[in-house]
XYZ file of C-alpha atoms in Angstrom:
733
model
C 103.451 -34.721 -39.311
C 101.041 -35.317 -36.542
C 101.865 -37.244 -33.524
C 100.248 -40.724 -32.850
C 97.905 -40.735 -30.319
C 99.360 -42.257 -26.742
C 97.105 -44.978 -26.309
C 98.199 -46.309 -23.156
C 97.347 -42.531 -21.609
C 94.357 -42.883 -23.063
C 93.205 -46.064 -21.842
C 94.873 -45.184 -18.473
C 92.624 -41.852 -18.188
C 89.396 -44.171 -19.303
C 89.824 -46.468 -16.582
C 90.432 -43.645 -13.983
C 87.366 -42.020 -15.336
C 85.314 -45.047 -15.153
C 86.329 -45.948 -11.699
C 85.369 -42.029 -10.285
C 82.163 -42.644 -12.198
C 81.538 -45.836 -10.300
C 82.622 -44.380 -7.060
C 80.129 -41.246 -7.741
C 77.329 -43.858 -8.394
C 77.944 -46.029 -5.329
C 79.037 -43.615 -2.605
C 77.184 -40.357 -3.856
C 73.926 -42.084 -4.380
C 72.347 -40.946 -1.371
C 73.856 -37.469 -1.092
C 72.639 -36.698 -4.739
C 68.816 -38.250 -3.974
C 68.814 -36.349 -0.970
C 69.412 -33.126 -3.072
C 66.665 -34.158 -5.357
C 64.470 -33.812 -2.331
C 64.093 -30.315 -1.115
C 61.792 -31.056 1.223
C 64.081 -32.709 3.204
C 66.741 -30.393 3.673
C 64.312 -27.661 4.412
C 62.117 -29.548 6.660
C 65.555 -30.599 8.744
C 66.555 -27.317 9.674
C 62.890 -26.647 10.851
C 62.409 -29.680 12.910
C 65.944 -29.247 14.652
C 64.794 -25.482 15.762
C 61.390 -26.642 16.549
C 62.043 -29.780 19.251
C 61.986 -28.432 22.487
C 64.399 -29.465 25.838
C 62.056 -27.742 28.377
C 59.219 -29.682 26.833
C 61.099 -32.923 26.905
C 61.766 -32.068 30.582
C 58.059 -31.246 31.625
C 57.051 -34.633 30.305
C 59.547 -36.536 31.797
C 58.742 -35.096 35.248
C 54.907 -35.987 34.785
C 56.343 -39.669 33.578
C 58.354 -40.085 36.606
C 56.182 -38.952 39.301
C 54.207 -42.214 39.720
C 55.149 -45.675 39.304
C 53.398 -47.335 36.260
C 54.062 -50.863 36.323
C 51.954 -52.768 33.207
C 48.595 -53.848 33.729
C 47.788 -51.077 36.472
C 45.562 -48.130 36.670
C 48.465 -45.915 36.557
C 49.942 -47.765 33.322
C 46.523 -46.874 31.523
C 46.476 -43.635 32.850
C 49.998 -42.853 31.012
C 48.878 -44.798 27.807
C 46.100 -42.332 27.544
C 48.137 -39.145 28.415
C 50.489 -40.172 25.522
C 47.301 -40.697 23.327
C 46.088 -37.114 24.139
C 49.529 -35.504 23.652
C 49.527 -37.075 19.972
C 46.097 -35.808 19.302
C 46.736 -32.221 20.855
C 50.218 -32.176 19.055
C 48.662 -32.406 15.569
C 48.740 -35.654 14.426
C 46.009 -36.973 12.351
C 44.668 -40.013 14.867
C 45.748 -41.749 17.711
C 44.561 -45.297 18.952
C 44.557 -46.968 22.389
C 45.370 -50.688 21.397
C 44.666 -53.118 24.321
C 45.831 -56.848 24.715
C 44.790 -59.055 27.616
C 47.990 -61.046 28.389
C 49.570 -63.060 31.314
C 51.708 -60.497 33.749
C 53.105 -61.133 37.032
C 52.812 -59.183 40.210
C 53.972 -59.919 43.729
C 52.343 -59.763 47.166
C 52.334 -56.128 48.076
C 51.376 -57.016 51.844
C 53.686 -59.653 51.986
C 57.021 -59.166 50.109
C 59.290 -62.040 49.083
C 62.303 -62.681 51.491
C 65.229 -64.204 51.850
C 66.257 -65.434 55.688
C 69.720 -66.518 56.899
C 69.012 -69.521 59.308
C 72.172 -71.128 61.403
C 72.996 -74.290 62.152
C 69.905 -74.736 64.684
C 67.521 -73.296 61.942
C 67.363 -70.074 63.742
C 66.678 -67.105 61.333
C 69.662 -64.685 62.239
C 68.737 -62.307 59.318
C 65.795 -61.488 56.904
C 65.783 -59.350 53.883
C 63.472 -56.341 53.815
C 61.916 -56.966 50.468
C 61.917 -53.386 49.643
C 64.182 -50.353 48.538
C 64.669 -47.791 51.121
C 63.304 -44.382 50.086
C 66.535 -42.093 50.119
C 65.338 -38.688 48.651
C 62.670 -37.717 46.158
C 59.000 -37.291 47.481
C 57.717 -39.755 44.731
C 60.012 -42.626 46.129
C 57.550 -42.779 49.041
C 54.670 -43.391 46.965
C 52.359 -46.437 48.258
C 52.221 -47.401 44.660
C 55.916 -48.617 44.799
C 55.891 -52.746 44.549
C 58.104 -54.980 46.708
C 61.068 -55.970 44.915
C 60.346 -59.015 42.660
C 61.531 -60.791 39.264
C 58.651 -61.275 37.192
C 57.070 -64.704 36.070
C 59.344 -66.451 38.981
C 58.092 -69.552 40.415
C 56.368 -69.474 43.648
C 57.585 -71.277 46.589
C 59.642 -71.685 49.566
C 63.148 -73.719 49.260
C 65.712 -73.708 51.537
C 69.592 -75.103 50.935
C 73.098 -73.719 51.415
C 74.240 -71.324 49.017
C 76.019 -71.554 45.735
C 78.118 -68.260 44.386
C 77.894 -68.251 40.520
C 79.370 -65.155 39.785
C 77.570 -63.438 36.649
C 75.731 -66.843 35.951
C 76.869 -67.241 32.810
C 77.197 -70.688 31.435
C 80.858 -70.568 31.653
C 80.519 -69.799 35.298
C 78.270 -72.964 36.028
C 80.641 -74.725 33.797
C 83.711 -73.884 35.905
C 81.923 -74.931 39.318
C 80.876 -78.071 37.708
C 84.813 -78.655 36.815
C 85.687 -78.194 40.527
C 83.318 -80.418 41.736
C 81.047 -77.996 43.307
C 77.166 -79.568 42.435
C 74.420 -76.666 42.537
C 71.750 -79.253 42.801
C 69.656 -78.916 45.887
C 71.233 -75.732 46.606
C 70.227 -72.042 46.167
C 72.147 -70.105 43.849
C 73.431 -66.519 44.403
C 74.745 -64.486 41.274
C 75.546 -61.134 40.301
C 73.903 -58.773 37.794
C 75.759 -57.521 35.178
C 77.050 -59.528 32.248
C 73.932 -61.401 30.731
C 69.845 -61.353 30.566
C 68.634 -62.374 33.779
C 66.404 -64.932 32.712
C 69.525 -66.904 31.225
C 71.116 -67.047 34.491
C 67.621 -68.317 36.005
C 67.601 -70.823 33.073
C 71.197 -72.278 33.789
C 70.490 -72.710 37.231
C 67.004 -74.564 36.817
C 68.654 -76.942 33.985
C 71.509 -77.763 36.496
C 69.135 -78.805 39.372
C 69.298 -75.570 41.566
C 66.234 -74.888 43.917
C 66.227 -71.181 43.572
C 68.047 -67.939 42.665
C 68.915 -64.971 44.185
C 70.439 -62.057 42.101
C 72.462 -58.555 43.331
C 74.050 -56.068 41.775
C 77.736 -55.902 42.886
C 79.149 -52.177 44.014
C 82.227 -53.353 41.957
C 80.152 -53.062 38.684
C 77.554 -50.529 39.721
C 78.901 -48.210 42.880
C 83.137 -48.573 42.555
C 83.728 -45.229 44.366
C 81.986 -47.198 47.492
C 79.076 -46.739 49.367
C 79.841 -42.806 50.195
C 79.508 -41.892 46.431
C 76.018 -43.020 45.930
C 72.579 -41.802 45.017
C 71.160 -39.283 45.590
C 74.411 -37.626 45.309
C 75.641 -39.322 42.279
C 74.177 -41.804 39.830
C 75.834 -44.831 41.454
C 74.174 -47.446 43.024
C 73.209 -47.331 46.724
C 73.036 -50.872 49.024
C 69.472 -51.019 49.337
C 68.776 -50.551 45.475
C 67.475 -53.637 43.428
C 67.173 -54.167 39.827
C 63.717 -55.780 39.224
C 62.978 -57.425 36.049
C 61.469 -60.224 34.242
C 62.986 -63.770 34.190
C 60.989 -64.685 31.080
C 63.011 -66.442 28.380
C 60.032 -66.151 25.564
C 58.810 -62.716 23.787
C 55.523 -61.539 23.922
C 52.496 -62.848 25.785
C 53.386 -66.360 27.110
C 50.016 -67.866 26.544
C 49.337 -66.941 23.073
C 53.188 -67.831 21.236
C 53.565 -66.878 17.461
C 49.864 -65.339 17.613
C 48.439 -61.999 19.003
C 46.325 -62.275 22.013
C 43.131 -61.187 20.597
C 39.824 -62.020 21.794
C 38.874 -65.314 21.101
C 42.739 -66.362 21.202
C 43.402 -69.964 22.241
C 46.092 -69.591 25.488
C 48.014 -72.000 26.866
C 47.323 -73.608 30.399
C 49.609 -71.718 32.409
C 51.441 -74.843 33.542
C 52.293 -75.333 29.834
C 53.621 -72.170 29.422
C 57.665 -71.407 29.091
C 57.894 -69.924 32.724
C 60.862 -70.716 35.381
C 60.161 -73.607 37.383
C 62.003 -72.094 40.284
C 61.770 -69.158 42.816
C 64.000 -66.005 42.106
C 64.345 -63.082 43.806
C 66.757 -59.613 43.676
C 68.210 -58.145 46.799
C 70.566 -55.067 47.616
C 74.289 -55.833 47.787
C 73.973 -54.448 51.366
C 71.799 -57.469 51.992
C 74.172 -59.702 49.653
C 77.047 -58.855 51.876
C 75.273 -60.559 54.763
C 74.643 -63.686 52.743
C 77.920 -64.128 51.226
C 79.663 -63.759 54.631
C 77.724 -66.636 55.968
C 79.096 -68.995 53.319
C 81.552 -72.003 54.065
C 85.153 -71.002 53.382
C 86.531 -73.897 51.896
C 86.449 -72.661 48.283
C 87.575 -68.935 47.618
C 86.159 -67.591 44.395
C 88.953 -66.955 41.667
C 90.497 -63.208 41.688
C 88.217 -62.423 38.814
C 84.818 -63.520 40.801
C 85.972 -61.503 43.442
C 83.418 -58.107 44.029
C 83.195 -54.956 45.625
C 81.813 -56.034 48.845
C 83.616 -56.195 52.404
C 84.073 -59.871 52.093
C 86.098 -62.614 50.520
C 83.592 -64.327 47.936
C 83.591 -68.126 48.497
C 82.046 -70.559 46.177
C 80.358 -72.903 48.670
C 81.201 -76.074 50.058
C 81.403 -79.302 47.942
C 79.875 -81.104 50.665
C 76.147 -81.255 50.909
C 76.071 -81.293 54.756
C 74.580 -78.386 55.851
C 75.602 -75.503 57.847
C 74.283 -72.201 57.551
C 71.195 -72.122 55.099
C 69.382 -69.725 53.232
C 65.193 -69.787 53.112
C 63.942 -68.428 49.962
C 60.296 -67.401 50.053
C 58.598 -65.980 46.838
C 54.921 -65.474 46.518
C 53.919 -64.268 42.828
C 50.556 -64.062 41.160
C 50.540 -64.497 37.616
C 47.352 -63.163 35.926
C 45.534 -61.871 32.994
C 45.886 -58.168 32.656
C 45.190 -55.602 30.083
C 48.163 -53.780 28.415
C 48.022 -50.746 26.322
C 49.747 -49.440 23.211
C 49.136 -46.074 21.728
C 49.779 -45.564 18.076
C 49.523 -42.241 16.457
C 49.725 -41.548 13.027
C 50.597 -38.900 10.657
C 49.758 -39.555 7.073
C 52.442 -39.524 4.181
C 51.661 -36.905 0.894
C 52.602 -39.105 -1.690
C 53.339 -42.560 -0.361
C 50.745 -42.820 2.560
C 50.883 -46.551 2.473
C 54.489 -46.734 3.227
C 55.248 -46.480 6.781
C 58.338 -45.218 9.014
C 57.874 -46.484 12.496
C 59.269 -44.388 15.430
C 58.772 -46.511 19.068
C 59.200 -46.421 22.619
C 57.828 -48.357 25.580
C 55.502 -46.600 28.444
C 55.577 -49.158 31.203
C 58.190 -49.051 34.383
C 59.195 -51.316 37.072
C 59.059 -48.516 39.313
C 59.360 -44.551 38.504
C 61.178 -45.068 35.425
C 62.738 -41.792 35.297
C 65.688 -43.074 32.861
C 63.926 -46.331 31.401
C 61.588 -45.606 30.003
C 60.428 -41.952 30.812
C 63.650 -40.434 29.078
C 62.556 -42.401 25.808
C 58.934 -41.644 26.005
C 59.422 -38.004 26.494
C 61.341 -38.029 23.510
C 58.922 -39.722 21.357
C 56.114 -37.523 22.511
C 58.150 -34.264 21.917
C 58.954 -35.625 18.484
C 55.266 -36.305 17.607
C 54.370 -32.756 18.710
C 57.082 -31.208 16.547
C 56.086 -33.171 13.322
C 52.224 -32.302 13.916
C 52.813 -28.618 14.657
C 54.458 -28.267 11.342
C 51.766 -30.146 9.592
C 49.324 -27.761 11.374
C 51.280 -24.649 10.925
C 52.788 -25.157 7.116
C 50.164 -27.514 6.089
C 53.327 -29.941 5.427
C 53.250 -33.723 5.429
C 56.141 -36.175 5.186
C 56.495 -38.198 2.053
C 55.646 -41.166 3.721
C 53.467 -42.037 6.796
C 54.790 -41.612 10.314
C 53.576 -44.056 13.026
C 54.798 -43.236 16.916
C 54.262 -46.280 18.866
C 54.330 -46.165 22.574
C 54.236 -50.083 23.411
C 52.799 -51.668 26.605
C 54.283 -54.167 28.995
C 57.721 -54.172 27.364
C 59.650 -54.638 30.727
C 57.585 -57.983 30.725
C 59.267 -59.370 27.463
C 58.573 -57.045 24.721
C 54.659 -57.866 25.073
C 53.132 -54.984 23.198
C 55.353 -54.539 20.545
C 54.939 -58.376 19.799
C 51.285 -58.675 20.140
C 50.610 -55.584 17.552
C 53.400 -56.774 15.398
C 51.882 -60.413 15.235
C 48.429 -58.971 14.987
C 49.545 -56.656 11.699
C 52.329 -58.570 10.117
C 51.027 -59.282 6.831
C 50.455 -55.454 6.615
C 53.892 -54.564 8.032
C 55.670 -57.264 5.923
C 54.413 -55.379 2.932
C 54.455 -51.633 3.878
C 56.838 -51.158 6.700
C 59.981 -49.029 5.639
C 61.897 -48.983 8.764
C 61.433 -49.120 12.480
C 63.458 -46.812 14.539
C 63.692 -47.430 18.718
C 64.561 -45.408 21.348
C 64.296 -47.355 25.211
C 66.139 -45.271 27.417
C 67.052 -41.729 25.138
C 70.110 -41.870 27.923
C 71.800 -43.919 30.102
C 74.588 -41.343 30.630
C 76.227 -38.585 28.928
C 79.525 -40.443 27.400
C 78.463 -40.788 23.836
C 75.967 -41.784 21.241
C 75.607 -45.622 21.024
C 73.972 -47.609 18.164
C 72.462 -50.994 17.367
C 71.064 -51.409 13.614
C 71.358 -53.527 10.258
C 74.172 -52.562 7.811
C 71.797 -50.836 5.335
C 71.394 -48.368 7.778
C 74.889 -47.674 8.492
C 75.422 -44.968 6.841
C 71.887 -43.244 7.704
C 72.415 -43.098 11.127
C 76.330 -41.884 10.508
C 74.563 -39.007 8.327
C 72.366 -38.076 10.808
C 74.650 -37.874 13.540
C 76.747 -35.365 11.641
C 73.537 -33.236 11.526
C 73.286 -32.736 15.084
C 74.927 -30.203 17.602
C 77.299 -31.802 20.028
C 75.517 -31.194 23.735
C 78.861 -31.671 25.317
C 80.491 -27.961 25.717
C 83.869 -29.769 26.728
C 83.509 -31.820 23.610
C 82.791 -28.560 21.255
C 85.722 -27.008 23.152
C 87.993 -29.501 21.795
C 86.871 -29.238 18.270
C 84.052 -31.781 18.056
C 80.872 -29.896 17.126
C 78.769 -32.763 16.456
C 77.309 -35.747 17.852
C 79.185 -37.628 15.304
C 82.349 -36.225 16.237
C 82.328 -37.431 19.685
C 80.932 -40.740 18.833
C 83.721 -41.412 16.439
C 86.438 -40.103 18.866
C 84.802 -42.151 22.058
C 84.071 -45.573 20.015
C 85.733 -45.952 16.796
C 85.093 -49.133 14.776
C 87.804 -51.440 15.395
C 87.546 -52.653 11.670
C 87.425 -49.189 10.271
C 88.607 -46.768 12.636
C 87.616 -43.598 10.485
C 83.838 -44.618 11.259
C 82.006 -44.969 14.555
C 81.431 -48.429 16.023
C 77.648 -49.657 15.353
C 76.545 -52.824 17.305
C 74.290 -55.405 15.947
C 70.965 -55.666 17.020
C 69.868 -58.334 20.289
C 66.749 -58.446 21.995
C 66.584 -55.900 24.632
C 63.743 -53.756 23.444
C 60.929 -53.640 21.158
C 62.770 -53.664 17.887
C 63.111 -57.501 18.414
C 59.981 -58.192 16.492
C 60.335 -56.074 13.943
C 64.061 -57.019 13.037
C 64.307 -60.391 13.948
C 60.874 -62.044 13.031
C 59.555 -59.450 10.591
C 62.818 -58.615 8.684
C 62.073 -54.592 9.049
C 65.010 -52.641 9.004
C 65.592 -51.443 12.467
C 67.451 -49.181 14.515
C 68.021 -48.364 18.088
C 69.788 -45.274 19.423
C 70.620 -43.756 22.656
C 73.441 -41.907 24.782
C 75.310 -44.303 26.899
C 76.972 -43.680 30.241
C 80.692 -44.929 29.569
C 82.884 -46.538 27.273
C 82.351 -50.142 28.123
C 79.725 -51.274 30.478
C 76.552 -53.270 30.739
C 73.500 -51.520 32.507
C 73.448 -47.971 34.058
C 73.885 -48.575 37.569
C 70.476 -47.247 38.674
C 68.859 -49.655 36.249
C 65.297 -51.006 37.037
C 65.730 -49.662 40.545
C 63.558 -47.218 42.667
C 66.024 -44.205 41.935
C 65.506 -43.672 38.569
C 63.699 -40.174 39.499
C 63.164 -36.993 37.785
C 65.807 -35.501 40.206
C 68.638 -38.310 38.758
C 67.967 -37.160 35.408
C 67.571 -33.323 35.996
C 70.274 -32.988 38.369
C 72.478 -35.626 37.898
C 72.595 -36.732 34.346
C 70.966 -34.175 32.256
C 70.802 -30.513 33.526
C 68.892 -28.508 30.711
C 68.089 -31.664 29.047
C 70.733 -30.948 26.469
C 71.386 -34.753 25.816
C 67.795 -35.699 25.325
C 67.503 -32.716 22.639
C 70.343 -34.345 20.838
C 68.513 -37.622 20.876
C 65.243 -36.231 19.993
C 67.191 -34.254 16.987
C 69.116 -37.565 15.888
C 65.921 -39.389 15.548
C 64.028 -36.595 13.802
C 66.501 -36.567 11.321
C 66.704 -40.439 11.150
C 62.894 -39.893 10.328
C 63.426 -37.522 7.922
C 66.065 -39.244 6.022
C 63.831 -42.526 5.921
C 60.388 -40.654 5.071
C 61.333 -37.895 2.891
C 64.136 -39.176 0.838
C 62.669 -40.027 -2.833
C 65.019 -42.970 -3.052
C 65.455 -44.885 0.266
C 68.614 -44.076 1.554
C 69.694 -47.893 2.160
C 73.291 -48.715 2.212
C 73.314 -52.075 -0.049
C 77.086 -52.252 -0.356
C 78.055 -52.228 3.187
C 75.317 -55.422 3.856
C 77.899 -57.281 1.302
C 80.825 -55.993 3.184
C 79.331 -56.991 6.555
C 78.572 -60.664 5.096
C 82.089 -60.947 3.743
C 83.566 -60.305 6.979
C 81.059 -62.451 8.850
C 81.725 -65.633 6.957
C 85.300 -65.141 7.025
C 85.074 -64.828 10.744
C 82.886 -68.091 10.948
C 85.086 -70.145 8.595
C 88.049 -69.566 10.489
C 86.317 -70.889 13.282
C 84.308 -73.818 12.195
C 85.461 -75.010 8.599
C 87.880 -77.342 9.731
C 85.199 -79.381 11.733
C 82.758 -78.984 8.962
C 85.330 -80.455 6.423
C 86.198 -83.351 8.548
C 82.286 -84.443 8.826
C 81.252 -83.725 5.374
C 79.814 -80.341 5.508
C 81.170 -77.278 3.031
C 80.899 -73.698 3.241
C 81.481 -73.531 -0.350
C 77.709 -72.699 -1.258
C 77.618 -70.063 1.685
C 80.730 -68.224 -0.004
C 79.174 -68.344 -3.419
C 76.085 -66.978 -2.189
C 77.782 -63.998 -0.589
C 79.872 -63.872 -3.732
C 76.418 -63.305 -5.442
C 75.089 -60.824 -2.791
C 78.273 -58.619 -3.382
C 77.870 -58.649 -7.287
C 74.279 -57.987 -7.261
C 74.627 -54.929 -4.664
C 77.382 -53.304 -6.908
C 75.457 -53.948 -10.136
C 72.262 -52.158 -8.226
C 74.107 -49.408 -6.984
C 76.354 -48.870 -10.261
C 73.802 -49.456 -12.912
C 70.381 -49.627 -12.078
C 70.313 -46.513 -9.569
C 72.173 -43.980 -11.793
C 69.522 -45.085 -14.556
C 66.639 -44.187 -12.415
C 64.162 -41.711 -13.760
C 63.134 -39.964 -10.618
C 60.437 -38.363 -12.279
C 58.786 -41.361 -12.847
C 56.525 -42.665 -9.689
C 56.453 -46.158 -10.852
C 60.190 -46.463 -11.531
C 60.888 -44.832 -8.006
C 58.173 -47.021 -6.254
C 59.862 -50.243 -7.940
C 63.423 -49.355 -6.528
C 62.277 -48.616 -3.297
C 60.253 -51.620 -2.916
C 63.234 -53.704 -3.746
C 65.298 -51.588 -1.207
C 62.731 -52.001 1.369
C 62.139 -55.835 0.879
C 65.747 -56.761 0.990
C 65.762 -57.250 4.628
C 62.858 -59.746 4.312
C 64.791 -61.665 2.010
C 67.022 -63.190 5.044
C 63.693 -64.316 6.838
C 63.227 -67.792 6.724
C 59.377 -68.695 7.594
C 60.420 -71.650 9.224
C 62.504 -70.369 11.832
C 66.082 -71.204 12.833
C 66.750 -74.096 14.195
C 65.371 -75.026 17.622
C 64.349 -71.620 17.769
C 61.050 -70.988 15.485
C 60.284 -67.672 17.322
C 63.121 -66.122 15.401
C 63.216 -65.923 11.610
C 66.320 -63.797 10.288
C 69.104 -65.874 9.427
C 71.829 -63.166 9.868
C 70.738 -61.358 13.222
C 69.031 -62.984 16.074
C 69.562 -62.841 19.839
C 71.980 -65.025 21.460
C 70.781 -68.165 22.608
C 72.851 -67.848 25.962
C 72.261 -63.921 26.634
C 68.724 -62.472 25.674
C 70.494 -59.062 25.643
C 72.953 -59.930 23.019
C 73.251 -60.571 19.567
C 75.112 -63.622 17.541
C 75.255 -63.256 13.705
C 73.943 -66.490 12.049
C 72.988 -67.715 15.283
C 71.425 -70.724 14.045
C 74.396 -72.195 12.532
C 76.539 -70.783 15.567
C 74.167 -72.507 18.235
C 74.414 -75.877 16.130
C 78.337 -75.893 15.927
C 78.463 -75.023 19.688
C 76.148 -78.014 20.233
C 77.964 -80.224 18.678
C 81.563 -79.087 19.817
C 84.273 -81.751 19.074
C 81.808 -84.693 18.399
C 82.081 -86.307 14.892
C 79.074 -87.052 12.397
C 79.249 -90.625 13.586
C 78.513 -89.477 17.284
C 76.105 -86.886 16.560
C 74.507 -87.481 13.158
C 71.314 -85.344 14.153
C 73.027 -82.542 14.762
C 75.441 -82.762 11.532
C 72.370 -83.070 9.515
C 70.963 -79.891 10.934
C 74.453 -78.104 10.343
C 74.331 -79.268 6.536
C 70.433 -78.263 6.051
C 71.312 -74.650 7.814
C 74.195 -74.059 5.559
C 72.067 -74.878 2.804
C 69.206 -72.752 3.785
C 71.543 -69.763 4.348
C 73.107 -69.916 1.053
C 69.780 -70.148 -0.559
C 68.194 -67.191 1.298
C 71.222 -64.946 0.917
C 71.101 -65.852 -2.974
C 67.493 -65.194 -3.083
C 67.764 -61.983 -1.502
C 70.367 -61.140 -4.179
C 68.127 -61.797 -6.780
C 65.528 -59.562 -5.543
C 67.714 -56.860 -6.647
C 67.446 -57.853 -10.262
C 65.875 -55.584 -12.869
C 63.492 -58.446 -13.900
C 62.863 -61.648 -12.747
């Protein structure tokens, strides 16, 4: 007698095999498709071997030999040098692309100064206005500019000092809460927490006469003055961080449109420029100013710094004692900034572009920012061009190597170029890979990107040998291994942490305006820090990089190899290796975070997250169906079918772009990712919504009907756009 079949076991086995099949379909997709692209596997090894650390070092030595401030003859010389390297390296073509834009310069013969006046009005101390050369011959170059903050207002102002810690919004709110008024006074604040332009904006809005900025040794020279440059990478006392205080992006006179010949330009008086003078100084000079302040109000403990003095906030009284005079002499003028664009055309999809970019301009010598990144970019271009010349190989998709001009002033070169070519880029750009400073230190890899590129950067990092011999000895043989050990993701400790894109570099316009998936990579200098100590100072020299940070340029080599592997993944994979389920997970986690913070106040005032949640659930279902059902059925021998799927993947990020912009911030279009409104460097998710909730605070709809109407409107827009992005993954209309 035959046994009856065990239907429970059969059903259980069927379910198990179904689950395994789904997991293979979802999580094995990228690897399977890569296996069907033998060109990528072959070229990965070739490219890794060809990239040269010594070439990178030679390039960096040249690039950091002379200051190349944007709009100067030296800046044009560097742009031409990059152009020539692109052509000699074997790229198909290269172009210099000029834009006439508003730039800002100090008076070279009459530096900006800060003076300390006693109660009789007598000058007791005046800042030098310049950084002191300490070691390398290039530090003595007559082309080095005096200390300045670009786009500062001109003028001479005089008043007593108020110390505002890091100049964050909460710092100014604290001063106000204890009765210290910044109106009619000069604010002195520390670099290190937020973008300097946000400090100036808060001071200006509060009625301050001017702002003085300095880098505190507590943050940038914690071992003391005896352990600084040129013996270490720590900040010496007369070092000054230059930088722009412009809050806008691109040319200030042609907002939202490219600065082409014939473009309408705003009158300078209508441009969004600071209205008060700003000047950076060294911490040796800041110490003298801080010692002169009224001792009525000691600063809180966490506001105290590393200088040999107690930090005081300033007097609540407006009666003048010792005062400070701030004299700023700036010239804002139209100058020409240059981009250098090199192209290597693709063999099968020449109208699909993978862009790789770095900026070329520097405040002074720029050995780290940007020469470390420029050197990597040029060596990558040479490597791909050389392989094309030697083996007649071309990438599947077109590679565009982009050297940007005037980034330091406000991402001007990349913005103007992207604005000029926006229609084409929206249709054809696959992704943008950014390197600003290739390394700020040698601690670990750091990356910011969008969720669809999480798996791409992680897999690329697994392919790159670890440049740190200590880490290799500890068993961590790849860049990925150290990245994971040094900075695990708190939400998923089995993976390294990946940050969100703010607006500190040229990826801004691609990600936050056009919706092109973007990624930023570099080696970081320690686990938790702001900028590296010598950031934007005279002491970013070849000596700093070659002798103190990266002897042998092994970390630069690792970054170049990582970027090359990213480039190959995005240009050679038959199916674009975009991780759409990770995007769904990200949205689910973020809506949970936003709801936990704002749901109660929203419901009380008639706003709901219901449709937002439904849209995210719809997006999850769409990504799962696309990954589990559509991709596995794809005939990769059918070029039209492959093109259709890749276009859906490429355009997914564009689905989050609102052509009307964010509420009150029309310059940003991406509803999921945008720079923080209180710190240009950092990122807020769903920034438009978060800004509105911060604005309304605890006020009811009756008290703030306009803001609550905006909240409801933007919730509706978010829900629609997430749903529309999900619909873009459908098979049919």
